[in-house]
Amino acid sequence: MHKLISAGLLGCALLATASASAQDTIPTVGPQDGWAVHDSDKLYQELVDDVKAAAENSELGVVTEAGPTQAAADRGIEIPGNRVIGLFNNDYAVRILQVSTAAMIEAPIRMYVTEAPDGTATLSYKLPTYVYEPYREEGGEALATAAEELETDFAAVAAAALE
């Protein structure tokens, strides 16, 4: 019986150590080519909520949302907050499809909220002009214009969320 209890306690200790080390070893997002990366003083959940509210009050809307944090917690693994929020709108979808069917694989474009060890969060996203660059030859100036407009919309959402 004591061996069973000892093994159980050891398992719990190992799981706690694995959880702590997983949280400590996951890096935050830093500068990346073609990305906008904004550190903030906001707490993780506050920034997630503010990104969604800013998107709903913009030309864009929240189309998708996903993250591994809760699923990991359900498995007993603690990782920092991590949320991907896909933003787009139907006007952009129609315009992009008119010039490049292949480019639509990139929709929605995502904003990424990551939690730092101190509980604050970083907001990052790939710049739409960077995302659509591989399709530029096919989509031409119309795709470039849509990407530039999307970039303006994303910057506005980011600015509002970070206020």
CSV table of C-alpha atoms in Angstrom, one decimal:
chain,number,residue,atom,x,y,z
A,1,MET,CA,0.0,0.0,0.0
A,2,HIS,CA,2.8,2.4,0.9
A,3,LYS,CA,4.5,1.7,-2.5
A,4,LEU,CA,1.2,2.6,-4.2
A,5,ILE,CA,0.9,5.9,-2.3
A,6,SER,CA,4.6,6.7,-2.9
A,7,ALA,CA,4.2,6.0,-6.6
A,8,GLY,CA,1.1,8.2,-6.7
A,9,LEU,CA,2.9,11.0,-5.0
A,10,LEU,CA,5.9,10.7,-7.2
A,11,GLY,CA,3.6,10.8,-10.3
A,12,CYS,CA,1.9,13.9,-9.0
A,13,ALA,CA,5.3,15.5,-8.3
A,14,LEU,CA,6.5,14.7,-11.8
A,15,LEU,CA,3.3,16.0,-13.4
A,16,ALA,CA,3.7,19.3,-11.4
A,17,THR,CA,7.3,19.6,-12.4
A,18,ALA,CA,6.4,18.9,-16.0
A,19,SER,CA,3.6,21.5,-15.9
A,20,ALA,CA,5.9,24.1,-14.3
A,21,SER,CA,8.7,23.5,-16.8
A,22,ALA,CA,6.3,23.6,-19.7
A,23,GLN,CA,5.1,27.0,-18.7
A,24,ASP,CA,8.6,28.2,-18.0
A,25,THR,CA,10.0,26.9,-21.3
A,26,ILE,CA,7.4,28.2,-23.8
A,27,PRO,CA,8.9,31.4,-25.3
A,28,THR,CA,6.9,34.5,-25.9
A,29,VAL,CA,6.6,35.9,-29.4
A,30,GLY,CA,9.5,38.2,-30.4
A,31,PRO,CA,10.3,40.2,-33.5
A,32,GLN,CA,9.6,38.2,-36.7
A,33,ASP,CA,10.0,39.2,-40.4
A,34,GLY,CA,6.6,40.2,-41.7
A,35,TRP,CA,4.9,40.4,-38.3
A,36,ALA,CA,3.6,43.1,-36.0
A,37,VAL,CA,4.4,42.3,-32.4
A,38,HIS,CA,3.1,44.5,-29.6
A,39,ASP,CA,3.9,43.9,-25.9
A,40,SER,CA,1.3,45.2,-23.6
A,41,ASP,CA,0.7,45.8,-19.9
A,42,LYS,CA,-2.7,44.1,-20.1
A,43,LEU,CA,-3.3,40.8,-18.6
A,44,TYR,CA,-3.8,37.9,-21.0
A,45,GLN,CA,-7.6,37.4,-20.7
A,46,GLU,CA,-8.1,41.2,-20.8
A,47,LEU,CA,-6.2,41.4,-24.1
A,48,VAL,CA,-8.1,38.5,-25.6
A,49,ASP,CA,-11.4,40.1,-24.7
A,50,ASP,CA,-10.2,43.5,-26.0
A,51,VAL,CA,-9.0,42.1,-29.4
A,52,LYS,CA,-12.5,40.5,-29.9
A,53,ALA,CA,-14.3,43.6,-28.9
A,54,ALA,CA,-12.1,45.8,-31.2
A,55,ALA,CA,-12.6,43.4,-34.1
A,56,GLU,CA,-16.4,43.5,-33.6
A,57,ASN,CA,-16.3,47.3,-33.7
A,58,SER,CA,-14.2,47.4,-36.9
A,59,GLU,CA,-14.5,46.5,-40.5
A,60,LEU,CA,-13.5,43.0,-39.5
A,61,GLY,CA,-15.2,40.3,-37.4
A,62,VAL,CA,-14.1,37.3,-35.4
A,63,VAL,CA,-14.3,34.3,-37.7
A,64,THR,CA,-12.4,31.7,-35.8
A,65,GLU,CA,-10.9,31.3,-32.3
A,66,ALA,CA,-8.6,28.5,-31.0
A,67,GLY,CA,-6.0,27.9,-28.4
A,68,PRO,CA,-4.4,25.0,-26.5
A,69,THR,CA,-4.4,26.4,-23.0
A,70,GLN,CA,-7.7,25.0,-21.7
A,71,ALA,CA,-7.3,21.6,-23.5
A,72,ALA,CA,-3.8,21.3,-21.9
A,73,ALA,CA,-5.3,22.2,-18.5
A,74,ASP,CA,-7.9,19.6,-18.9
A,75,ARG,CA,-5.0,17.1,-19.3
A,76,GLY,CA,-3.3,18.4,-16.2
A,77,ILE,CA,-0.7,20.4,-18.1
A,78,GLU,CA,-0.3,24.1,-17.3
A,79,ILE,CA,0.9,26.3,-20.2
A,80,PRO,CA,0.7,30.1,-20.6
A,81,GLY,CA,-2.4,31.6,-22.1
A,82,ASN,CA,-2.3,31.2,-25.9
A,83,ARG,CA,-5.2,32.3,-28.2
A,84,VAL,CA,-5.4,32.6,-32.0
A,85,ILE,CA,-8.2,34.8,-33.2
A,86,GLY,CA,-9.0,34.7,-36.9
A,87,LEU,CA,-10.4,38.0,-38.4
A,88,PHE,CA,-11.9,38.7,-41.8
A,89,ASN,CA,-15.0,39.8,-43.5
A,90,ASN,CA,-17.0,38.8,-46.6
A,91,ASP,CA,-16.2,41.8,-48.6
A,92,TYR,CA,-12.5,40.9,-48.5
A,93,ALA,CA,-13.3,37.3,-49.2
A,94,VAL,CA,-15.2,38.2,-52.4
A,95,ARG,CA,-12.6,40.6,-53.6
A,96,ILE,CA,-9.7,38.2,-53.1
A,97,LEU,CA,-11.6,35.3,-54.7
A,98,GLN,CA,-12.2,37.4,-57.8
A,99,VAL,CA,-8.4,37.6,-58.3
A,100,SER,CA,-6.9,34.6,-56.6
A,101,THR,CA,-8.6,31.4,-55.5
A,102,ALA,CA,-5.4,30.1,-54.0
A,103,ALA,CA,-5.0,33.2,-51.8
A,104,MET,CA,-8.2,32.4,-49.9
A,105,ILE,CA,-6.3,29.6,-48.1
A,106,GLU,CA,-4.9,32.4,-45.9
A,107,ALA,CA,-8.3,33.6,-44.7
A,108,PRO,CA,-9.0,34.4,-42.0
A,109,ILE,CA,-5.8,36.2,-41.0
A,110,ARG,CA,-5.0,35.6,-37.4
A,111,MET,CA,-4.2,37.7,-34.4
A,112,TYR,CA,-2.2,35.9,-31.7
A,113,VAL,CA,-2.4,36.7,-28.0
A,114,THR,CA,0.3,35.1,-25.8
A,115,GLU,CA,0.8,35.2,-22.1
A,116,ALA,CA,4.1,36.3,-20.6
A,117,PRO,CA,5.4,34.8,-17.4
A,118,ASP,CA,4.3,37.9,-15.4
A,119,GLY,CA,0.7,37.4,-16.7
A,120,THR,CA,0.8,40.3,-19.2
A,121,ALA,CA,0.2,39.6,-22.9
A,122,THR,CA,1.7,40.1,-26.3
A,123,LEU,CA,-0.5,40.8,-29.4
A,124,SER,CA,1.1,39.7,-32.7
A,125,TYR,CA,0.0,39.0,-36.2
A,126,LYS,CA,1.4,38.5,-39.7
A,127,LEU,CA,1.0,41.6,-41.7
A,128,PRO,CA,-1.6,41.0,-44.4
A,129,THR,CA,0.8,42.3,-47.1
A,130,TYR,CA,3.3,39.7,-46.0
A,131,VAL,CA,0.6,36.9,-45.9
A,132,TYR,CA,-0.6,37.6,-49.5
A,133,GLU,CA,2.8,38.3,-51.1
A,134,PRO,CA,3.2,34.7,-52.5
A,135,TYR,CA,-0.1,35.3,-54.4
A,136,ARG,CA,0.9,38.7,-55.7
A,137,GLU,CA,1.7,37.6,-59.3
A,138,GLU,CA,-1.6,35.9,-59.7
A,139,GLY,CA,-3.7,38.4,-57.8
A,140,GLY,CA,-2.0,41.5,-59.2
A,141,GLU,CA,-2.7,45.0,-58.0
A,142,ALA,CA,-6.3,44.2,-56.8
A,143,LEU,CA,-4.8,41.7,-54.3
A,144,ALA,CA,-2.1,44.1,-53.2
A,145,THR,CA,-4.8,46.8,-52.6
A,146,ALA,CA,-6.9,44.4,-50.6
A,147,ALA,CA,-3.9,43.3,-48.5
A,148,GLU,CA,-3.0,46.9,-47.8
A,149,GLU,CA,-6.5,47.7,-46.7
A,150,LEU,CA,-6.5,44.6,-44.5
A,151,GLU,CA,-3.3,45.8,-43.0
A,152,THR,CA,-4.8,49.1,-42.1
A,153,ASP,CA,-7.8,47.3,-40.6
A,154,PHE,CA,-5.6,45.0,-38.6
A,155,ALA,CA,-3.5,47.9,-37.3
A,156,ALA,CA,-6.7,49.7,-36.2
A,157,VAL,CA,-7.9,46.6,-34.3
A,158,ALA,CA,-4.5,46.2,-32.7
A,159,ALA,CA,-4.4,49.9,-31.6
A,160,ALA,CA,-7.9,49.7,-30.2
A,161,ALA,CA,-7.2,46.4,-28.3
A,162,LEU,CA,-4.0,47.8,-26.9
A,163,GLU,CA,-5.5,51.1,-25.6
